[in-house]
Amino acid sequence: MPSPALKGCRWRPPPGGREAHLPEFDSRASPKLQPSAQSSARRIWARASQVGVMVFAAALPVLLCVAFTRYEAARLVRSEAELASNFVVNQVMAIVGRARDAAQGFVPRAAEPCSKLAAALTLGTATQPYIRTLNIVDGDRLACSSALGQQSIAAHVFTAGDGRMPRGDWLAIVPRTPMVTDRPALLVGVRAPGARAVIAVVDSQYLLDLLHAAAPLSAYREAELRVGTGTSLREASGDAPIASSPVVADTRKLFASSVIDLRLYGEPAHLNKAWGALLLRYMPWVAAFSGLLAWLVHRAQRNRQSRREQLLRAMRAGEFHVEYQPLYGVESGRCEGAEALLRWVRPGMGAVRPDEFIPGAEEDGVIVPLTQHLLKLIARDVMLWGTRPGFHLGINFAPEHLSGADLLPDVRRFMGVIAGRRIQTVLEITERSIMRNTEHARRNLEALRAEGVQVAIDDFGTGFCALSYLEKFPFDILKIDRGFVLTIDAEGRSAVVLDAIIGLAHSLGARLVAEGVASQAQFEYLRARGTHYIQGFLYAKPMPADVFSRWYSRAGSEVSADPAVTARH
Ligand code: C2E
Ligand code: CA
Ligand code: CA
């Protein structure tokens, strides 16, 4: 049941005269709005990292484009080379095939005397493509030639000079032949009966022209063709052999041990040209995208920045106020304290939920100034209250504040200002705070506890806190999260996890606060299990300072075993 005291209640700013009671806070109108050395260093660092993120966002697409186009250019050049080499090798195979067929045509007649063969050889040469001469060798002697007839020439000039005629069919490139000494030739040898063989001589110019046409030197620094044994044919832009590995190496087996092997070595200028063309095509788009991305990042940063600015401005403009939610003491039966809850009412826009702006303030690094502002507002409010000595005042502290250097001076200053009110200050911290920066936070809290501050662990059970931390961590109160209180059903049947938390708090010797108690059944259940305080709508909703003050002097000091009865006042 909501308290009637809340009906129609509105936040009214405190009368101006109040500030005269608070010299410590007055002298620092907005405590942390003036930057300390630490916070300006943090701001410089934040600015530098913002610029860094923006530069990175702008550079990333450009770098990716450069890398991608380089990869794509290399892939294009490679597939171009594969096409060229495929074409050349297929053509060479066709030429070899024609020459071999021509030679094989004379195998049955290889034993005939040259006088009978010479004319047929000459005719064969004239009618077959690519063939310069057709020759019959017998052992190591040239028996008959389409060009020379019968000549006493050693046959090994045809066999790349090792003097032995290869067995079976063979291929070889020789640097010269007896008649054409300034040009290499491709020999296609076919074995004939006895020690005889037929050799077709193909002019190398066909192969060189082919290489040149399919693999021009503008695209490749060198094209190297091997057909069978012997020397290789080279089309190269320089004399020195290429050290790098080829763009493609195409090797195909023809017959017996004869292979055709073509290697194409890339020309860097050709690759760079292809790369440049791709860059030219994509870069304008990528540059535009980079600019857009940098702008979006900048805008997101500015929004964030402006969220921070909004909070700082709202503090200066006095848009925040505090509401206080009473705490019911189960043993005493009356109000034993309150939790301070920050409220932000934006002019023309209404209230902003703390669940929204508190995490934002934490993200944007303004939670410490905001809590300092909150302490200032609380200090003003409590000056008007007539609370009993020992009244608990719970104040929420964010993890960053807890482990920072500001905590001790901030809380000490606050306690100094409210010293005359004999209020028990309770720092409400979440499990997140315990898990983060434990050592520093613990030292801060220990120092404050030694000065009379109490520590409450808020939202207990929701923050994945390792239980071992609890044993080591200095705290006085455990606040059971509303989620666990909700597990108590109307019949008051056992809520297992809640029971375990209550048991844990008892065995650790902590005082227990149950949050979000909204029904009589929940209250009875919690009271039966020794919960010390309850906080929730059953007893009272959060209310502005002046409303709370009136409520306290009327209902809060009233003793009642049933908080709902108080709420009806
Ligand atoms: P919290 O610290 O757990 O605060 C209790 C919240 O539960 C408050 O919500 C309160 O209005 C709500 N509540 C209390 N009893 C009941 C109930 O019976 N039923 C329901 N449904 N809700 C109940 P509020 O004020 O919206 O605050 C939400 C959270 O925002 C707080 O949770 C706290 O984490 C944060 N917060 C509020 N004020 C401050 C502040 O000044 N500083 C910091 N750091 N955080 C704050
Ligand atoms: Ca709290
Ligand atoms: Ca809580």
Coordinates of C-alpha atoms and ligand atoms in Angstrom, one line a residue:
M1 CA 0.0 0.0 0.0
P2 CA 1.5 3.3 -0.9
S3 CA 1.7 5.8 1.8
P4 CA -0.9 8.6 1.6
A5 CA 2.0 11.0 2.4
L6 CA 3.1 10.4 -1.1
K7 CA -0.1 11.4 -2.8
G8 CA 0.4 14.5 -4.8
C9 CA 3.9 15.0 -3.4
R10 CA 6.2 17.2 -5.5
W11 CA 9.9 17.9 -5.2
R12 CA 10.4 21.5 -4.1
P13 CA 13.9 22.9 -4.1
P14 CA 15.2 23.6 -0.6
P15 CA 14.9 27.2 0.5
G16 CA 17.9 29.3 -0.3
G17 CA 18.7 29.9 3.4
R18 CA 19.7 26.3 3.9
E19 CA 23.0 26.7 2.3
A20 CA 24.2 28.9 5.0
H21 CA 24.5 25.9 7.3
L22 CA 26.9 24.1 5.0
P23 CA 30.1 26.1 4.8
E24 CA 32.3 23.2 3.6
F25 CA 30.0 22.4 0.7
D26 CA 29.3 26.0 -0.1
S27 CA 32.9 26.8 -0.6
R28 CA 32.9 24.2 -3.4
A29 CA 29.7 24.8 -5.2
S30 CA 30.1 21.7 -7.4
P31 CA 32.8 19.7 -5.7
K32 CA 34.3 17.8 -8.6
L33 CA 33.3 20.0 -11.5
Q34 CA 36.6 21.7 -11.1
P35 CA 39.0 19.2 -12.5
S36 CA 41.8 17.7 -10.3
A37 CA 45.2 16.9 -11.8
Q38 CA 44.1 13.2 -11.9
S39 CA 40.9 13.9 -13.8
S40 CA 42.5 16.3 -16.3
A41 CA 45.1 13.6 -17.0
R42 CA 42.3 11.2 -17.5
R43 CA 40.5 13.6 -19.8
I44 CA 43.7 14.1 -21.9
W45 CA 44.1 10.4 -22.1
A46 CA 40.4 10.0 -23.0
R47 CA 40.7 12.6 -25.8
A48 CA 43.8 11.0 -27.1
S49 CA 42.1 7.6 -27.2
Q50 CA 39.1 9.2 -28.9
V51 CA 41.3 10.6 -31.7
G52 CA 43.1 7.2 -31.9
V53 CA 39.8 5.4 -32.3
M54 CA 38.7 7.8 -35.0
V55 CA 42.0 7.6 -36.9
F56 CA 41.8 3.8 -36.6
A57 CA 38.2 3.8 -37.9
A58 CA 39.3 5.9 -40.9
A59 CA 42.5 4.0 -41.6
L60 CA 41.1 0.5 -41.3
P61 CA 39.0 0.3 -44.5
V62 CA 41.9 1.9 -46.4
L63 CA 44.4 -0.6 -45.1
L64 CA 42.0 -3.5 -45.8
C65 CA 41.5 -2.1 -49.3
V66 CA 45.2 -1.9 -50.0
A67 CA 45.7 -5.5 -48.7
F68 CA 42.7 -6.8 -50.6
T69 CA 43.6 -5.2 -53.9
R70 CA 47.3 -6.4 -53.6
Y71 CA 46.0 -10.0 -53.0
E72 CA 43.4 -9.6 -55.8
A73 CA 46.1 -8.3 -58.3
A74 CA 48.4 -11.2 -57.5
R75 CA 45.4 -13.6 -58.0
L76 CA 44.6 -11.9 -61.3
V77 CA 48.2 -12.1 -62.5
R78 CA 48.4 -15.7 -61.5
S79 CA 45.2 -16.7 -63.4
E80 CA 46.4 -14.7 -66.4
A81 CA 49.6 -16.6 -66.3
E82 CA 47.8 -19.9 -66.0
L83 CA 45.8 -19.1 -69.0
A84 CA 48.9 -18.2 -71.0
S85 CA 50.9 -21.2 -70.0
N86 CA 48.0 -23.5 -70.7
F87 CA 47.7 -22.1 -74.2
V88 CA 51.5 -22.4 -74.8
V89 CA 51.8 -25.9 -73.5
N90 CA 48.8 -27.1 -75.5
Q91 CA 50.3 -25.6 -78.7
V92 CA 53.7 -27.2 -78.0
M93 CA 52.0 -30.5 -77.5
A94 CA 50.2 -30.1 -80.8
I95 CA 53.5 -29.3 -82.6
V96 CA 55.2 -32.2 -81.0
G97 CA 52.3 -34.4 -82.0
R98 CA 52.5 -33.3 -85.6
A99 CA 56.3 -33.9 -85.8
R100 CA 56.0 -37.3 -84.1
D101 CA 53.3 -38.4 -86.5
A102 CA 55.5 -37.2 -89.5
A103 CA 58.5 -39.2 -88.1
Q104 CA 56.4 -42.3 -87.4
G105 CA 55.2 -42.3 -91.0
F106 CA 58.8 -43.2 -92.0
V107 CA 59.5 -45.9 -89.4
P108 CA 58.3 -48.7 -91.7
R109 CA 60.7 -47.4 -94.5
A110 CA 63.6 -46.5 -92.2
A111 CA 65.7 -49.5 -93.5
E112 CA 65.4 -48.4 -97.2
P113 CA 68.5 -46.9 -98.9
C114 CA 68.7 -43.1 -98.9
S115 CA 68.5 -43.0 -102.7
K116 CA 64.9 -44.3 -102.4
L117 CA 64.0 -42.4 -99.3
A118 CA 65.4 -38.9 -99.9
A119 CA 62.6 -37.6 -102.1
A120 CA 59.9 -38.9 -99.8
L121 CA 61.6 -37.3 -96.8
T122 CA 61.8 -34.0 -98.7
L123 CA 58.2 -34.2 -99.7
G124 CA 57.2 -35.1 -96.1
T125 CA 59.0 -32.0 -94.9
A126 CA 57.4 -29.8 -97.4
T127 CA 53.9 -31.0 -96.7
Q128 CA 54.0 -31.1 -92.9
P129 CA 53.7 -28.0 -90.8
Y130 CA 56.5 -26.8 -88.4
I131 CA 59.1 -29.4 -89.7
R132 CA 62.4 -28.2 -90.9
T133 CA 63.9 -31.6 -91.8
L134 CA 63.2 -35.3 -91.5
N135 CA 66.2 -37.5 -90.9
I136 CA 67.0 -41.2 -90.6
V137 CA 69.9 -42.1 -88.4
D138 CA 71.6 -45.5 -88.2
G139 CA 73.6 -46.0 -85.0
D140 CA 75.8 -43.0 -84.7
R141 CA 75.6 -42.0 -88.4
L142 CA 73.1 -39.9 -90.3
A143 CA 71.8 -42.3 -92.9
C144 CA 69.5 -40.0 -94.8
S145 CA 68.2 -36.4 -94.5
S146 CA 65.4 -34.5 -96.3
A147 CA 67.8 -31.5 -96.6
L148 CA 71.2 -33.1 -97.2
G149 CA 70.4 -36.6 -98.7
Q150 CA 73.1 -39.1 -97.7
Q151 CA 75.9 -37.4 -95.8
S152 CA 78.5 -38.9 -93.5
I153 CA 77.7 -36.9 -90.4
A154 CA 77.8 -38.2 -86.9
A155 CA 74.3 -38.5 -85.6
H156 CA 75.1 -37.4 -82.1
V157 CA 74.8 -33.8 -83.2
F158 CA 71.1 -34.5 -83.1
T159 CA 71.1 -35.9 -79.6
A160 CA 72.4 -33.0 -77.7
G161 CA 76.0 -34.4 -78.0
D162 CA 76.1 -37.4 -75.7
G163 CA 76.8 -39.8 -78.6
R164 CA 74.1 -42.3 -77.6
M165 CA 70.8 -42.5 -79.2
P166 CA 68.0 -42.6 -76.6
R167 CA 65.8 -45.6 -76.4
G168 CA 62.2 -45.4 -77.5
D169 CA 60.6 -42.1 -78.5
W170 CA 62.3 -39.0 -77.2
L171 CA 62.3 -35.2 -77.3
A172 CA 65.2 -32.8 -77.0
I173 CA 66.0 -29.1 -77.7
V174 CA 69.4 -28.7 -79.2
P175 CA 71.2 -25.4 -79.5
R176 CA 72.0 -25.9 -83.2
T177 CA 71.8 -28.4 -86.1
P178 CA 74.4 -29.2 -88.7
M179 CA 72.7 -27.0 -91.2
V180 CA 71.3 -24.2 -89.0
T181 CA 73.9 -23.4 -86.5
D182 CA 72.5 -20.1 -85.2
R183 CA 69.1 -21.3 -83.9
P184 CA 68.0 -24.0 -81.6
A185 CA 65.8 -26.8 -82.8
L186 CA 63.3 -29.2 -81.2
L187 CA 64.1 -32.8 -82.1
V188 CA 61.3 -35.4 -82.0
G189 CA 62.9 -38.9 -82.2
V190 CA 61.1 -42.1 -83.0
R191 CA 62.7 -45.5 -82.7
A192 CA 62.8 -47.6 -85.9
P193 CA 63.8 -51.3 -86.3
G194 CA 67.5 -52.2 -85.8
A195 CA 69.7 -49.3 -84.8
R196 CA 67.7 -46.9 -86.8
A197 CA 65.6 -43.9 -85.7
V198 CA 63.6 -41.2 -87.5
I199 CA 64.2 -37.7 -86.2
A200 CA 61.9 -34.8 -87.1
V201 CA 63.6 -31.4 -86.6
V202 CA 61.2 -28.6 -85.6
D203 CA 62.4 -25.0 -85.9
S204 CA 62.5 -23.4 -82.5
Q205 CA 61.3 -20.1 -83.9
Y206 CA 57.7 -21.5 -83.8
L207 CA 58.1 -22.2 -80.1
L208 CA 59.7 -18.8 -79.4
D209 CA 57.0 -16.9 -81.3
L210 CA 54.4 -18.9 -79.4
L211 CA 56.0 -18.0 -76.1
H212 CA 56.3 -14.4 -77.1
A213 CA 52.7 -14.1 -78.3
A214 CA 51.1 -15.8 -75.3
A215 CA 53.5 -14.6 -72.6
P216 CA 54.8 -11.2 -73.6
L217 CA 57.7 -9.7 -71.7
S218 CA 55.6 -6.8 -70.7
A219 CA 53.8 -9.2 -68.4
Y220 CA 56.6 -11.6 -67.6
R221 CA 60.3 -11.1 -66.9
E222 CA 61.0 -14.5 -68.3
A223 CA 59.4 -17.4 -69.9
E224 CA 61.4 -20.7 -69.9
L225 CA 60.3 -23.7 -71.9
R226 CA 61.8 -27.2 -71.6
V227 CA 60.8 -29.9 -74.0
G228 CA 62.3 -33.3 -73.1
T229 CA 66.1 -33.2 -72.5
G230 CA 68.7 -30.7 -73.7
T231 CA 68.7 -26.9 -73.4
S232 CA 65.7 -24.7 -72.6
L233 CA 64.2 -22.0 -74.7
R234 CA 64.1 -18.6 -72.9
E235 CA 62.4 -15.4 -73.6
A236 CA 63.8 -13.0 -71.0
S237 CA 64.1 -9.3 -70.4
G238 CA 67.7 -9.8 -69.0
D239 CA 70.5 -12.3 -69.2
A240 CA 70.7 -13.1 -65.5
P241 CA 68.6 -16.1 -64.4
I242 CA 65.6 -15.2 -62.3
A243 CA 66.0 -15.8 -58.5
S244 CA 62.4 -15.5 -57.6
S245 CA 59.9 -18.4 -57.9
P246 CA 57.7 -18.5 -61.0
V247 CA 54.2 -17.3 -61.1
V248 CA 53.2 -20.6 -62.7
A249 CA 55.1 -23.8 -63.4
D250 CA 53.2 -26.0 -65.8
T251 CA 54.7 -29.5 -66.2
R252 CA 53.1 -32.2 -68.4
K253 CA 54.2 -35.7 -69.2
L254 CA 54.1 -36.5 -72.9
F255 CA 55.5 -40.0 -73.5
A256 CA 58.0 -42.3 -71.8
S257 CA 60.2 -39.9 -69.8
S258 CA 59.6 -36.8 -72.0
V259 CA 58.0 -33.8 -70.3
I260 CA 57.0 -30.3 -71.3
D261 CA 57.8 -27.8 -68.7
L262 CA 56.9 -24.1 -68.9
R263 CA 57.8 -21.6 -66.2
L264 CA 56.6 -18.0 -66.3
Y265 CA 58.3 -15.5 -64.0
G266 CA 56.4 -12.4 -63.1
E267 CA 57.2 -8.8 -64.0
P268 CA 56.8 -6.6 -60.8
A269 CA 55.7 -3.7 -63.0
H270 CA 52.9 -5.7 -64.4
L271 CA 51.7 -6.7 -61.0
N272 CA 51.9 -3.1 -59.8
K273 CA 50.0 -2.0 -62.8
A274 CA 47.2 -4.5 -62.1
W275 CA 47.3 -3.4 -58.4
G276 CA 47.2 0.2 -59.3
A277 CA 44.1 -0.3 -61.6
L278 CA 42.3 -2.1 -58.8
L279 CA 43.2 0.6 -56.3
L280 CA 41.9 3.2 -58.7
R281 CA 38.7 1.4 -59.0
Y282 CA 38.0 0.7 -55.3
M283 CA 39.8 3.5 -53.5
P284 CA 37.3 6.3 -54.1
W285 CA 34.5 4.1 -52.6
V286 CA 36.6 3.0 -49.7
A287 CA 37.8 6.5 -49.0
A288 CA 34.2 7.6 -48.9
F289 CA 33.3 4.7 -46.6
S290 CA 36.3 5.6 -44.4
G291 CA 35.1 9.1 -44.1
L292 CA 31.6 8.0 -43.2
L293 CA 32.9 5.6 -40.6
A294 CA 35.2 8.2 -39.0
W295 CA 32.2 10.6 -39.0
L296 CA 29.9 8.0 -37.4
V297 CA 32.6 7.2 -34.7
H298 CA 33.1 10.9 -34.1
R299 CA 29.3 11.3 -33.8
A300 CA 29.0 8.4 -31.4
Q301 CA 31.9 9.9 -29.3
R302 CA 30.3 13.3 -29.4
N303 CA 27.0 11.8 -28.2
R304 CA 28.8 10.1 -25.4
Q305 CA 30.6 13.3 -24.7
S306 CA 27.3 15.2 -24.7
R307 CA 25.7 12.7 -22.3
R308 CA 28.5 13.5 -20.0
E309 CA 28.0 17.2 -20.6
Q310 CA 24.3 16.8 -20.0
L311 CA 24.9 15.2 -16.6
L312 CA 27.4 17.9 -15.6
R313 CA 25.1 20.6 -16.8
A314 CA 22.1 19.0 -14.9
M315 CA 24.2 19.1 -11.7
R316 CA 25.0 22.8 -12.2
A317 CA 21.3 23.5 -13.1
G318 CA 20.1 21.7 -9.9
E319 CA 18.0 19.2 -11.8
F320 CA 18.8 16.4 -9.3
H321 CA 17.1 15.8 -6.0
V322 CA 17.1 12.9 -3.6
E323 CA 14.3 10.7 -2.4
Y324 CA 14.4 8.7 0.7
Q325 CA 12.9 5.3 1.2
P326 CA 12.3 4.5 4.9
L327 CA 13.7 1.4 6.5
Y328 CA 11.5 -0.5 9.0
G329 CA 13.2 -2.0 12.0
V330 CA 11.6 -5.4 12.8
E331 CA 12.7 -5.4 16.4
S332 CA 11.8 -1.8 17.2
G333 CA 8.7 -1.7 15.0
R334 CA 9.5 1.7 13.7
C335 CA 11.5 3.6 11.1
E336 CA 15.2 3.0 11.7
G337 CA 16.6 4.7 8.7
A338 CA 16.3 5.4 5.0
E339 CA 18.0 4.8 1.7
A340 CA 18.9 7.9 -0.4
L341 CA 17.9 7.5 -4.0
L342 CA 18.9 10.0 -6.6
R343 CA 16.3 11.5 -8.9
W344 CA 16.8 13.4 -12.1
V345 CA 13.9 15.4 -13.5
R346 CA 14.7 17.0 -16.8
P347 CA 12.8 20.2 -17.5
G348 CA 10.2 19.6 -20.2
M349 CA 11.2 15.9 -20.4
G350 CA 10.2 14.5 -17.1
A351 CA 11.9 12.0 -14.8
V352 CA 14.9 9.9 -16.0
R353 CA 15.1 6.5 -14.2
P354 CA 18.2 6.0 -12.1
D355 CA 18.6 2.6 -13.8
E356 CA 19.2 4.6 -17.0
F357 CA 21.4 7.5 -15.9
I358 CA 23.5 5.8 -13.2
P359 CA 25.0 3.2 -15.6
G360 CA 25.5 6.1 -18.1
A361 CA 27.3 8.2 -15.5
E362 CA 29.5 5.2 -14.6
E363 CA 30.3 4.6 -18.3
D364 CA 31.1 8.3 -19.0
G365 CA 33.2 8.7 -15.9
V366 CA 30.9 11.1 -14.1
I367 CA 29.7 8.8 -11.4
V368 CA 32.2 10.2 -8.9
P369 CA 31.2 13.9 -9.4
L370 CA 27.5 12.8 -9.4
T371 CA 27.9 11.0 -6.0
Q372 CA 29.7 14.0 -4.7
H373 CA 26.8 16.1 -5.8
L374 CA 24.4 13.6 -4.2
L375 CA 26.3 13.9 -0.9
K376 CA 25.9 17.6 -1.0
L377 CA 22.2 17.3 -1.6
I378 CA 21.8 14.8 1.2
A379 CA 23.8 17.0 3.6
R380 CA 21.3 19.8 2.9
D381 CA 18.3 17.6 3.3
V382 CA 19.2 16.0 6.6
M383 CA 19.8 19.4 8.2
L384 CA 16.0 19.8 8.3
W385 CA 15.1 16.4 9.8
G386 CA 14.4 15.6 13.3
T387 CA 15.6 12.0 13.2
R388 CA 16.5 10.0 16.3
P389 CA 20.2 9.4 17.0
G390 CA 21.6 6.4 15.2
F391 CA 19.2 6.9 12.2
H392 CA 20.7 4.8 9.4
L393 CA 21.2 6.6 6.1
G394 CA 22.0 4.3 3.2
I395 CA 23.9 6.0 0.3
N396 CA 24.7 4.1 -2.9
F397 CA 28.4 4.2 -4.0
A398 CA 29.6 3.0 -7.4
P399 CA 32.6 0.7 -7.8
E400 CA 34.8 3.3 -9.4
H401 CA 34.3 5.7 -6.4
L402 CA 34.9 2.9 -3.9
S403 CA 38.3 2.0 -5.0
G404 CA 39.4 5.6 -6.0
A405 CA 41.3 8.2 -4.0
D406 CA 38.2 10.4 -3.6
L407 CA 36.2 8.1 -1.4
L408 CA 37.9 8.9 2.0
P409 CA 37.9 12.7 1.6
D410 CA 34.4 12.7 0.2
V411 CA 32.8 10.6 3.0
R412 CA 34.8 12.3 5.7
R413 CA 33.7 15.7 4.5
F414 CA 30.1 14.6 4.3
M415 CA 30.3 13.1 7.9
G416 CA 31.9 16.3 9.1
V417 CA 29.0 18.4 7.7
I418 CA 26.3 16.2 9.2
A419 CA 28.1 15.4 12.4
G420 CA 25.6 17.3 14.5
R421 CA 22.7 15.1 13.2
R422 CA 24.1 11.9 14.8
I423 CA 23.2 10.0 11.7
Q424 CA 24.7 6.5 11.1
T425 CA 26.1 6.6 7.5
V426 CA 25.8 3.4 5.6
L427 CA 27.7 2.9 2.4
E428 CA 25.7 0.7 0.0
I429 CA 28.0 -1.1 -2.3
T430 CA 27.3 -3.9 -4.8
E431 CA 29.0 -7.2 -5.2
R432 CA 30.6 -5.8 -8.4
S433 CA 32.5 -3.4 -6.1
I434 CA 33.8 -6.2 -4.1
M435 CA 35.1 -8.2 -7.1
R436 CA 36.7 -5.1 -8.6
N437 CA 39.9 -3.6 -7.1
T438 CA 39.3 -5.6 -3.9
E439 CA 42.5 -4.5 -2.1
H440 CA 42.1 -0.8 -2.6
A441 CA 38.3 -0.9 -1.9
R442 CA 38.9 -3.0 1.2
R443 CA 41.5 -0.6 2.6
N444 CA 39.2 2.4 2.0
L445 CA 36.2 0.7 3.6
E446 CA 38.3 -0.5 6.6
A447 CA 39.5 3.1 7.2
L448 CA 35.9 4.4 7.0
R449 CA 34.5 1.6 9.3
A450 CA 37.1 2.6 11.8
E451 CA 35.6 6.1 11.7
G452 CA 32.1 4.8 12.4
V453 CA 30.7 4.2 8.9
Q454 CA 28.8 1.0 8.2
V455 CA 29.0 -1.0 5.0
A456 CA 26.0 -2.7 3.4
I457 CA 26.3 -5.2 0.5
D458 CA 23.5 -4.2 -1.8
D459 CA 21.5 -6.5 -4.2
F460 CA 23.1 -9.4 -2.5
G461 CA 23.0 -12.7 -4.5
T462 CA 22.7 -11.1 -7.9
G463 CA 26.3 -10.2 -8.7
F464 CA 28.2 -13.6 -8.9
C465 CA 30.2 -12.7 -5.8
A466 CA 32.5 -15.6 -4.7
L467 CA 31.4 -16.4 -1.2
S468 CA 35.1 -16.5 -0.1
Y469 CA 35.3 -12.7 -0.7
L470 CA 32.6 -12.1 1.8
E471 CA 34.6 -13.6 4.6
K472 CA 37.5 -11.3 3.9
F473 CA 35.5 -8.2 3.1
P474 CA 34.6 -5.7 5.8
F475 CA 30.8 -5.3 5.9
D476 CA 28.0 -4.9 8.5
I477 CA 24.8 -5.3 6.6
L478 CA 23.5 -7.6 3.8
K479 CA 20.7 -6.3 1.6
I480 CA 18.8 -9.2 0.1
D481 CA 17.8 -8.3 -3.4
R482 CA 14.1 -7.8 -4.2
G483 CA 14.3 -10.7 -6.7
F484 CA 14.8 -13.2 -3.8
V485 CA 12.0 -11.6 -1.8
L486 CA 9.7 -12.1 -4.7
T487 CA 10.2 -15.9 -4.5
I488 CA 8.2 -15.9 -1.3
D489 CA 4.7 -16.9 -2.4
A490 CA 1.4 -15.8 -0.9
E491 CA 1.2 -19.0 1.3
G492 CA 4.6 -18.2 2.7
R493 CA 6.1 -21.5 1.5
S494 CA 9.8 -22.0 1.8
A495 CA 12.0 -20.1 -0.7
V496 CA 15.2 -22.1 -0.7
V497 CA 17.8 -19.6 -2.0
L498 CA 16.4 -16.9 0.2
D499 CA 16.6 -19.2 3.2
A500 CA 20.2 -19.9 2.3
I501 CA 21.1 -16.2 2.1
I502 CA 19.4 -15.5 5.4
G503 CA 21.3 -18.4 7.0
L504 CA 24.6 -17.1 5.5
A505 CA 24.0 -13.6 6.8
H506 CA 23.3 -14.9 10.3
S507 CA 26.4 -17.1 10.4
L508 CA 28.5 -14.2 9.2
G509 CA 27.0 -12.1 12.0
A510 CA 25.7 -9.5 9.5
R511 CA 22.5 -7.4 10.0
L512 CA 19.9 -8.2 7.3
V513 CA 17.8 -5.9 5.2
A514 CA 15.2 -7.3 2.8
E515 CA 14.5 -5.0 -0.1
G516 CA 11.3 -4.7 -2.1
V517 CA 9.0 -6.1 0.5
A518 CA 5.6 -5.4 -0.9
S519 CA 3.3 -7.9 0.8
Q520 CA 2.2 -9.0 4.2
A521 CA 3.2 -12.6 3.4
Q522 CA 6.7 -11.6 2.5
F523 CA 7.0 -9.5 5.7
E524 CA 5.8 -12.4 7.9
Y525 CA 8.1 -14.8 6.2
L526 CA 11.1 -12.6 6.6
R527 CA 10.3 -11.6 10.2
A528 CA 10.0 -15.3 11.1
R529 CA 13.5 -15.9 9.8
G530 CA 15.1 -13.1 11.8
T531 CA 15.4 -10.3 9.1
H532 CA 16.4 -7.2 11.0
Y533 CA 15.1 -4.5 8.6
I534 CA 12.6 -4.3 5.8
Q535 CA 12.5 -1.8 3.0
G536 CA 9.7 -1.8 0.4
F537 CA 6.4 -0.5 -0.7
L538 CA 4.6 -2.4 2.1
Y539 CA 6.1 0.1 4.5
A540 CA 6.9 3.2 2.4
K541 CA 7.8 4.3 -1.0
P542 CA 10.8 6.7 -1.7
M543 CA 9.8 10.3 -1.0
P544 CA 11.3 13.7 -1.4
A545 CA 13.2 15.1 1.6
D546 CA 10.5 17.4 2.9
V547 CA 7.8 14.8 2.5
F548 CA 10.0 12.3 4.3
S549 CA 10.6 14.8 7.1
R550 CA 6.9 15.2 7.7
W551 CA 6.2 11.5 7.3
Y552 CA 8.9 10.7 9.8
S553 CA 7.7 13.0 12.4
R554 CA 4.2 11.6 12.1
A555 CA 4.4 7.9 11.1
G556 CA 8.1 7.1 11.2
S557 CA 8.4 7.4 14.9
E558 CA 5.3 5.4 15.6
V559 CA 5.9 1.9 16.9
S560 CA 3.9 -0.8 15.2
A561 CA 4.5 -4.5 14.8
D562 CA 2.9 -4.3 11.4
P563 CA 4.6 -2.0 8.8
A564 CA 1.4 -1.9 6.7
V565 CA -0.4 -0.2 9.6
T566 CA 2.2 2.6 9.5
A567 CA 1.9 2.8 5.8
R568 CA -1.9 3.4 6.1
H569 CA -1.3 6.6 8.1
Ligands
C2E1 P1 18.7 -0.1 -5.3 O1 19.9 0.5 -4.6 O2 18.5 -1.5 -5.1 O3 17.5 0.8 -4.8 C1 16.3 0.2 -4.5 C2 15.4 0.3 -5.7 O4 14.2 -0.5 -5.4 C3 14.8 1.7 -5.8 O5 14.6 2.0 -7.2 C4 13.5 1.7 -5.1 O6 12.6 2.6 -5.5 C5 13.1 0.3 -5.5 N1 12.1 -0.3 -4.5 C6 12.1 -0.2 -3.2 N2 11.1 -0.9 -2.7 C7 10.4 -1.5 -3.7 C8 9.3 -2.3 -3.8 O7 8.6 -2.7 -2.9 N3 8.9 -2.7 -5.1 C9 9.6 -2.3 -6.2 N4 9.2 -2.6 -7.4 N5 10.7 -1.5 -6.1 C10 11.1 -1.1 -4.9 P2 15.2 3.2 -7.9 O8 15.1 4.4 -7.0 O9 14.6 3.3 -9.2 O10 16.7 2.9 -8.0 C11 17.1 1.9 -8.9 C12 18.6 1.7 -8.7 O11 19.3 2.8 -9.1 C13 19.0 1.5 -7.2 O12 18.8 0.2 -6.9 C14 20.5 1.8 -7.4 O13 21.2 0.7 -7.9 C15 20.5 2.9 -8.4 N6 20.6 4.2 -7.7 C16 19.5 5.0 -7.3 N7 20.0 6.1 -6.7 C17 21.4 6.0 -6.7 C18 22.4 6.8 -6.2 O14 22.2 7.8 -5.6 N8 23.7 6.4 -6.5 C19 24.0 5.2 -7.1 N9 25.3 4.9 -7.3 N10 23.0 4.4 -7.6 C20 21.7 4.8 -7.4
CA2 CA 20.9 0.5 -2.7
CA3 CA 19.3 -2.9 -3.8

